[in-house]
Amino acid sequence: MRVGLLGLGRIGVFHAATLSALVDELVVSDADQSRAEEVAGRLKARVGDPFDADAVVIATPTATHAELLVRACDLGVPAFCEKPAAPGVAETIRVADAAERSGTVVHIGFQRRFDAGYTAAREALRSGELGTLHRVHMITGDPAPPAPDYIPMSGGIFRDCHIHDFDILRWVTGREVESVYATGSNRGEAFFAEAGDVDNSAALLTLDDGTLVTLQGSRYNGAGYDVRMELAGTLRTRAVGLDPRTPLTSAEGLQPPGEPWPDFQARFDAAYIAEMSAFLAAARGERESPCTVQDALAALYIAEAADLSRRDDRPVRLLEVTK
């Protein structure tokens, strides 16, 4: 199998290393030709046209995603793309239409779906082990903020960061969000506020069966990278993300023995590899697309509602942003 890869930033290089062990031939491309040549030489890949392949992996800046995905669909080349499919709703719908029209496999990268903990929690809920789900709590805390020049083009904390929470919430529970009440504050550097964003966030979401979901986030979680999910049912409560490296210390003296996770890549290393293997299987026609553009659009709608709620300081029903 010959696979092309566009974009050799941090996550692109990680995907390139993964693909080099999974495919027969890897073709890489980057705006920085010297970087492409360096990575290709190190991984025994070659520099060339990434669309001249059996599948393509897109790890370029967000603003380029829609055009590259539409091109892949027009060429009939199965495509994996890091989230988001596009910066906004209209462009995401355009990509979804292109994928449906062409019948091309398009997988948007939401790696938490391939994490062992989230998978186990989903199975526990679906099997009835937890009873009837009543409450969900989610946390995403980054140990340090992104670069200042990234924030104005990020789409804000709900689209950039919490969209992973919104996707995994739908995937684990099998339910849809009906309403969102979101807020945020600025406790760190001024560049967040200057971009109209916040660096700490919170939200209350109500699912279509009445389940209540609370969400917290931060760009300044100094203890380390912290991503967790708690599912409270009538029989049991299941937590995802409590492991020997969780950056959490109990007042009663319980403390994880390991070093805290430094970042998302280290925390989800195995999930990223499993995700890429699943995409390649879909590209070969061995399974359905594991995370479609429609899934990405559904998560984006929740993020849109959360951002509107924060700006207007009011609850927002999903119907307001999906009309």
Short mmCIF file of C-alpha atoms in Angstrom, two decimals:
data_model
loop_
_atom_site.label_atom_id
_atom_site.label_comp_id
_atom_site.label_asym_id
_atom_site.label_seq_id
_atom_site.Cartn_x
_atom_site.Cartn_y
_atom_site.Cartn_z
CA MET A 1 0.00 0.00 0.00
CA ARG A 2 1.36 3.44 -0.98
CA VAL A 3 0.27 6.30 1.30
CA GLY A 4 0.89 10.02 0.92
CA LEU A 5 1.32 12.44 3.83
CA LEU A 6 0.95 16.23 3.67
CA GLY A 7 2.36 18.35 6.48
CA LEU A 8 5.38 17.53 8.61
CA GLY A 9 4.80 19.48 11.78
CA ARG A 10 4.84 17.73 15.13
CA ILE A 11 1.80 15.49 14.58
CA GLY A 12 2.67 15.00 10.91
CA VAL A 13 6.10 13.61 11.78
CA PHE A 14 4.50 11.32 14.36
CA HIS A 15 2.06 10.01 11.73
CA ALA A 16 4.91 9.59 9.26
CA ALA A 17 6.81 7.40 11.71
CA THR A 18 3.68 5.33 12.34
CA LEU A 19 2.93 4.93 8.65
CA SER A 20 6.49 3.94 7.80
CA ALA A 21 5.93 0.78 9.84
CA LEU A 22 2.48 0.05 8.43
CA VAL A 23 2.66 0.63 4.66
CA ASP A 24 4.81 -0.51 1.75
CA GLU A 25 5.65 2.98 0.52
CA LEU A 26 5.35 6.41 2.14
CA VAL A 27 5.35 9.62 0.10
CA VAL A 28 5.73 12.86 2.08
CA SER A 29 5.25 16.52 1.29
CA ASP A 30 5.68 19.76 3.22
CA ALA A 31 5.82 23.48 2.45
CA ASP A 32 9.41 23.31 3.72
CA GLN A 33 11.14 21.17 1.09
CA SER A 34 14.26 20.66 3.19
CA ARG A 35 12.17 19.36 6.08
CA ALA A 36 10.36 16.95 3.75
CA GLU A 37 13.70 15.66 2.47
CA GLU A 38 15.08 15.27 6.01
CA VAL A 39 12.05 13.31 7.26
CA ALA A 40 11.93 11.21 4.11
CA GLY A 41 15.58 10.28 4.47
CA ARG A 42 15.19 9.38 8.11
CA LEU A 43 12.11 7.20 7.55
CA LYS A 44 13.12 5.68 4.20
CA ALA A 45 10.22 7.46 2.53
CA ARG A 46 10.34 9.63 -0.58
CA VAL A 47 9.30 13.19 -1.37
CA GLY A 48 6.60 13.47 -4.02
CA ASP A 49 2.94 14.03 -4.83
CA PRO A 50 1.00 12.67 -1.82
CA PHE A 51 -2.19 12.32 -3.87
CA ASP A 52 -0.50 9.84 -6.19
CA ALA A 53 -1.17 7.12 -3.67
CA ASP A 54 -3.70 4.59 -2.41
CA ALA A 55 -4.58 6.88 0.51
CA VAL A 56 -3.55 10.27 1.84
CA VAL A 57 -3.00 11.63 5.36
CA ILE A 58 -3.50 15.37 5.87
CA ALA A 59 -1.67 17.02 8.78
CA THR A 60 -1.41 20.56 7.41
CA PRO A 61 -2.70 23.80 9.04
CA THR A 62 -6.46 23.93 9.65
CA ALA A 63 -7.15 26.55 6.99
CA THR A 64 -6.00 24.12 4.26
CA HIS A 65 -8.05 21.09 5.33
CA ALA A 66 -11.25 21.70 3.37
CA GLU A 67 -9.57 22.25 0.01
CA LEU A 68 -7.29 19.24 0.43
CA LEU A 69 -10.18 16.99 1.49
CA VAL A 70 -12.33 18.08 -1.45
CA ARG A 71 -9.38 17.40 -3.76
CA ALA A 72 -8.99 13.91 -2.28
CA CYS A 73 -12.70 13.26 -2.82
CA ASP A 74 -12.54 14.51 -6.41
CA LEU A 75 -9.62 12.16 -7.06
CA GLY A 76 -11.26 9.28 -5.21
CA VAL A 77 -8.31 8.95 -2.81
CA PRO A 78 -9.26 7.82 0.75
CA ALA A 79 -8.24 10.56 3.17
CA PHE A 80 -7.36 10.85 6.84
CA CYS A 81 -7.35 14.42 8.17
CA GLU A 82 -6.51 15.78 11.58
CA LYS A 83 -9.40 17.63 13.16
CA PRO A 84 -11.14 19.79 12.18
CA ALA A 85 -12.37 18.95 8.70
CA ALA A 86 -12.63 22.71 8.16
CA PRO A 87 -12.56 25.87 10.29
CA GLY A 88 -16.32 26.52 10.07
CA VAL A 89 -19.70 24.90 9.57
CA ALA A 90 -20.25 25.90 5.92
CA GLU A 91 -16.88 24.51 4.81
CA THR A 92 -17.38 21.32 6.83
CA ILE A 93 -20.74 20.78 5.10
CA ARG A 94 -18.97 21.30 1.77
CA VAL A 95 -16.49 18.56 2.65
CA ALA A 96 -19.28 16.27 3.84
CA ASP A 97 -21.13 16.79 0.56
CA ALA A 98 -17.97 16.02 -1.43
CA ALA A 99 -17.40 12.82 0.53
CA GLU A 100 -21.00 11.69 0.09
CA ARG A 101 -21.06 12.57 -3.60
CA SER A 102 -17.84 10.73 -4.36
CA GLY A 103 -18.23 7.84 -1.96
CA THR A 104 -14.63 8.38 -0.85
CA VAL A 105 -13.54 7.29 2.62
CA VAL A 106 -12.80 10.35 4.76
CA HIS A 107 -11.66 9.87 8.36
CA ILE A 108 -11.37 12.89 10.66
CA GLY A 109 -8.85 12.42 13.45
CA PHE A 110 -10.54 12.05 16.83
CA GLN A 111 -8.05 9.70 18.44
CA ARG A 112 -9.86 9.30 21.76
CA ARG A 113 -12.23 6.86 20.04
CA PHE A 114 -9.28 4.46 19.82
CA ASP A 115 -8.10 4.81 23.42
CA ALA A 116 -8.52 1.65 25.51
CA GLY A 117 -10.12 3.51 28.44
CA TYR A 118 -12.80 5.25 26.41
CA THR A 119 -13.51 2.03 24.53
CA ALA A 120 -13.96 0.13 27.81
CA ALA A 121 -16.25 2.83 29.19
CA ARG A 122 -18.40 2.74 26.06
CA GLU A 123 -18.71 -1.03 26.28
CA ALA A 124 -19.55 -0.88 30.01
CA LEU A 125 -22.32 1.62 29.37
CA ARG A 126 -23.74 -0.23 26.37
CA SER A 127 -23.69 -3.58 28.22
CA GLY A 128 -25.78 -2.24 31.09
CA GLU A 129 -22.96 -2.59 33.64
CA LEU A 130 -23.41 1.04 34.75
CA GLY A 131 -27.19 0.93 34.81
CA THR A 132 -28.97 4.00 33.50
CA LEU A 133 -26.60 6.89 32.85
CA HIS A 134 -27.47 10.01 34.86
CA ARG A 135 -24.34 12.17 34.90
CA VAL A 136 -21.09 12.67 32.95
CA HIS A 137 -18.10 14.80 33.90
CA MET A 138 -15.22 15.64 31.56
CA ILE A 139 -11.91 17.47 31.99
CA THR A 140 -9.32 18.55 29.44
CA GLY A 141 -6.38 20.43 30.90
CA ASP A 142 -3.28 21.38 28.92
CA PRO A 143 -0.14 21.93 31.01
CA ALA A 144 0.89 25.00 29.02
CA PRO A 145 -0.79 27.20 26.42
CA PRO A 146 -0.13 27.08 22.68
CA ALA A 147 2.00 29.72 20.98
CA PRO A 148 0.41 33.20 21.00
CA ASP A 149 0.18 33.35 17.20
CA TYR A 150 -1.83 30.12 17.14
CA ILE A 151 -4.75 31.35 19.26
CA PRO A 152 -6.29 33.88 16.81
CA MET A 153 -6.62 31.15 14.15
CA SER A 154 -7.55 28.30 16.52
CA GLY A 155 -11.29 28.94 16.55
CA GLY A 156 -11.32 29.29 20.33
CA ILE A 157 -11.09 26.81 23.16
CA PHE A 158 -14.40 25.07 22.45
CA ARG A 159 -13.64 24.43 18.76
CA ASP A 160 -9.93 23.78 19.16
CA CYS A 161 -9.69 21.90 22.46
CA HIS A 162 -13.11 20.75 23.68
CA ILE A 163 -14.23 19.48 20.31
CA HIS A 164 -12.48 16.24 21.34
CA ASP A 165 -14.69 16.12 24.44
CA PHE A 166 -17.78 16.74 22.36
CA ASP A 167 -16.92 13.96 19.92
CA ILE A 168 -16.08 11.40 22.60
CA LEU A 169 -19.23 12.30 24.54
CA ARG A 170 -21.36 11.38 21.52
CA TRP A 171 -19.34 8.26 20.81
CA VAL A 172 -19.31 6.86 24.35
CA THR A 173 -22.92 7.66 25.26
CA GLY A 174 -24.56 7.22 21.86
CA ARG A 175 -26.66 10.31 22.64
CA GLU A 176 -26.92 13.78 21.12
CA VAL A 177 -26.53 17.13 22.89
CA GLU A 178 -29.71 19.20 23.11
CA SER A 179 -28.45 22.32 24.88
CA VAL A 180 -25.27 23.98 26.15
CA TYR A 181 -24.57 26.63 28.76
CA ALA A 182 -20.89 27.60 28.59
CA THR A 183 -18.65 30.16 30.24
CA GLY A 184 -14.98 30.98 30.51
CA SER A 185 -12.41 33.28 32.06
CA ASN A 186 -8.98 34.70 31.39
CA ARG A 187 -6.46 33.98 34.12
CA GLY A 188 -3.26 33.88 32.07
CA GLU A 189 -1.61 35.73 29.20
CA ALA A 190 -3.39 38.64 27.54
CA PHE A 191 -3.25 37.12 24.03
CA PHE A 192 -6.27 34.92 24.75
CA ALA A 193 -8.54 37.86 25.57
CA GLU A 194 -7.07 39.88 22.70
CA ALA A 195 -8.19 37.11 20.33
CA GLY A 196 -11.67 36.98 21.90
CA ASP A 197 -10.87 33.63 23.54
CA VAL A 198 -10.61 32.33 27.10
CA ASP A 199 -7.95 30.20 28.78
CA ASN A 200 -10.24 28.49 31.33
CA SER A 201 -13.62 27.05 30.43
CA ALA A 202 -16.66 25.33 31.86
CA ALA A 203 -19.97 24.13 30.45
CA LEU A 204 -23.15 22.31 31.33
CA LEU A 205 -24.58 20.18 28.52
CA THR A 206 -27.93 18.39 28.51
CA LEU A 207 -28.26 15.26 26.39
CA ASP A 208 -31.40 14.28 24.52
CA ASP A 209 -32.39 11.80 27.26
CA GLY A 210 -31.92 14.31 30.09
CA THR A 211 -28.42 13.18 31.13
CA LEU A 212 -26.44 16.09 32.60
CA VAL A 213 -22.84 16.64 31.48
CA THR A 214 -20.33 18.96 33.10
CA LEU A 215 -17.14 20.03 31.37
CA GLN A 216 -14.03 21.85 32.55
CA GLY A 217 -10.95 22.93 30.66
CA SER A 218 -7.76 24.92 31.02
CA ARG A 219 -4.77 26.02 28.99
CA TYR A 220 -2.78 26.31 32.25
CA ASN A 221 -3.08 22.96 34.05
CA GLY A 222 0.32 23.22 35.69
CA ALA A 223 0.22 19.73 37.24
CA GLY A 224 0.44 18.13 33.78
CA TYR A 225 -1.73 16.99 30.91
CA ASP A 226 -5.08 15.88 32.34
CA VAL A 227 -7.89 14.32 30.31
CA ARG A 228 -10.63 12.43 32.16
CA MET A 229 -14.23 11.32 31.81
CA GLU A 230 -16.56 10.05 34.53
CA LEU A 231 -19.79 8.18 33.77
CA ALA A 232 -22.18 7.92 36.72
CA GLY A 233 -24.99 5.40 36.32
CA THR A 234 -27.63 3.97 38.61
CA LEU A 235 -25.45 0.91 39.30
CA ARG A 236 -21.83 1.95 38.93
CA THR A 237 -19.53 4.84 38.09
CA ARG A 238 -16.76 4.36 35.55
CA ALA A 239 -13.79 6.75 35.17
CA VAL A 240 -11.51 7.13 32.15
CA GLY A 241 -8.08 8.65 32.61
CA LEU A 242 -7.27 7.63 36.19
CA ASP A 243 -3.94 5.92 35.76
CA PRO A 244 -0.47 6.00 37.34
CA ARG A 245 0.36 9.20 35.44
CA THR A 246 -2.80 11.23 36.13
CA PRO A 247 -1.70 14.63 37.52
CA LEU A 248 -4.00 14.46 40.54
CA THR A 249 -3.19 14.22 44.26
CA SER A 250 -5.79 13.35 46.89
CA ALA A 251 -6.05 15.34 50.12
CA GLU A 252 -6.23 11.94 51.81
CA GLY A 253 -2.76 11.09 50.59
CA LEU A 254 -3.34 9.07 47.42
CA GLN A 255 -0.86 10.12 44.77
CA PRO A 256 -0.14 8.54 41.37
CA PRO A 257 3.33 6.97 41.38
CA GLY A 258 4.33 7.97 37.85
CA GLU A 259 5.42 11.21 36.25
CA PRO A 260 2.47 13.24 34.90
CA TRP A 261 1.67 13.04 31.20
CA PRO A 262 3.57 15.90 29.50
CA ASP A 263 1.17 16.37 26.58
CA PHE A 264 -1.59 14.87 24.45
CA GLN A 265 0.78 12.99 22.17
CA ALA A 266 2.35 11.02 24.99
CA ARG A 267 -1.03 10.33 26.62
CA PHE A 268 -2.65 9.06 23.42
CA ASP A 269 0.35 7.49 21.69
CA ALA A 270 -1.26 4.03 21.41
CA ALA A 271 -4.60 5.52 20.35
CA TYR A 272 -2.98 7.43 17.48
CA ILE A 273 -1.38 4.24 16.18
CA ALA A 274 -4.65 2.28 16.49
CA GLU A 275 -6.49 5.10 14.74
CA MET A 276 -4.12 5.09 11.77
CA SER A 277 -4.40 1.30 11.47
CA ALA A 278 -8.19 1.63 11.42
CA PHE A 279 -8.02 4.26 8.69
CA LEU A 280 -5.79 2.10 6.52
CA ALA A 281 -8.23 -0.79 6.95
CA ALA A 282 -11.07 1.49 5.83
CA ALA A 283 -9.01 2.70 2.87
CA ARG A 284 -8.51 -0.94 1.83
CA GLY A 285 -12.27 -1.51 2.04
CA GLU A 286 -12.00 -3.85 5.02
CA ARG A 287 -14.23 -1.76 7.32
CA GLU A 288 -16.36 1.38 7.32
CA SER A 289 -14.88 4.80 7.98
CA PRO A 290 -14.30 4.96 11.75
CA CYS A 291 -14.98 8.69 12.13
CA THR A 292 -16.80 10.44 9.31
CA VAL A 293 -17.14 14.07 8.31
CA GLN A 294 -20.70 13.90 9.64
CA ASP A 295 -19.27 12.97 13.05
CA ALA A 296 -16.91 15.93 12.85
CA LEU A 297 -19.81 18.21 11.88
CA ALA A 298 -21.87 17.02 14.86
CA ALA A 299 -19.02 17.83 17.27
CA LEU A 300 -18.51 21.20 15.57
CA TYR A 301 -22.17 22.11 16.07
CA ILE A 302 -21.75 21.52 19.83
CA ALA A 303 -18.64 23.71 19.82
CA GLU A 304 -20.53 26.42 17.92
CA ALA A 305 -23.32 26.31 20.50
CA ALA A 306 -20.83 26.49 23.37
CA ASP A 307 -19.05 29.47 21.88
CA LEU A 308 -22.34 31.28 21.25
CA SER A 309 -23.44 30.52 24.80
CA ARG A 310 -20.24 31.94 26.25
CA ARG A 311 -20.45 35.10 24.18
CA ASP A 312 -24.16 35.70 24.87
CA ASP A 313 -24.07 34.42 28.47
CA ARG A 314 -27.13 32.21 28.00
CA PRO A 315 -28.11 28.60 27.35
CA VAL A 316 -28.13 27.69 23.65
CA ARG A 317 -30.12 24.86 22.11
CA LEU A 318 -28.38 22.95 19.33
CA LEU A 319 -31.31 23.73 17.03
CA GLU A 320 -30.13 27.36 17.01
CA VAL A 321 -26.86 26.48 15.26
CA THR A 322 -28.02 23.57 13.09
CA LYS A 323 -30.83 25.33 11.23
#
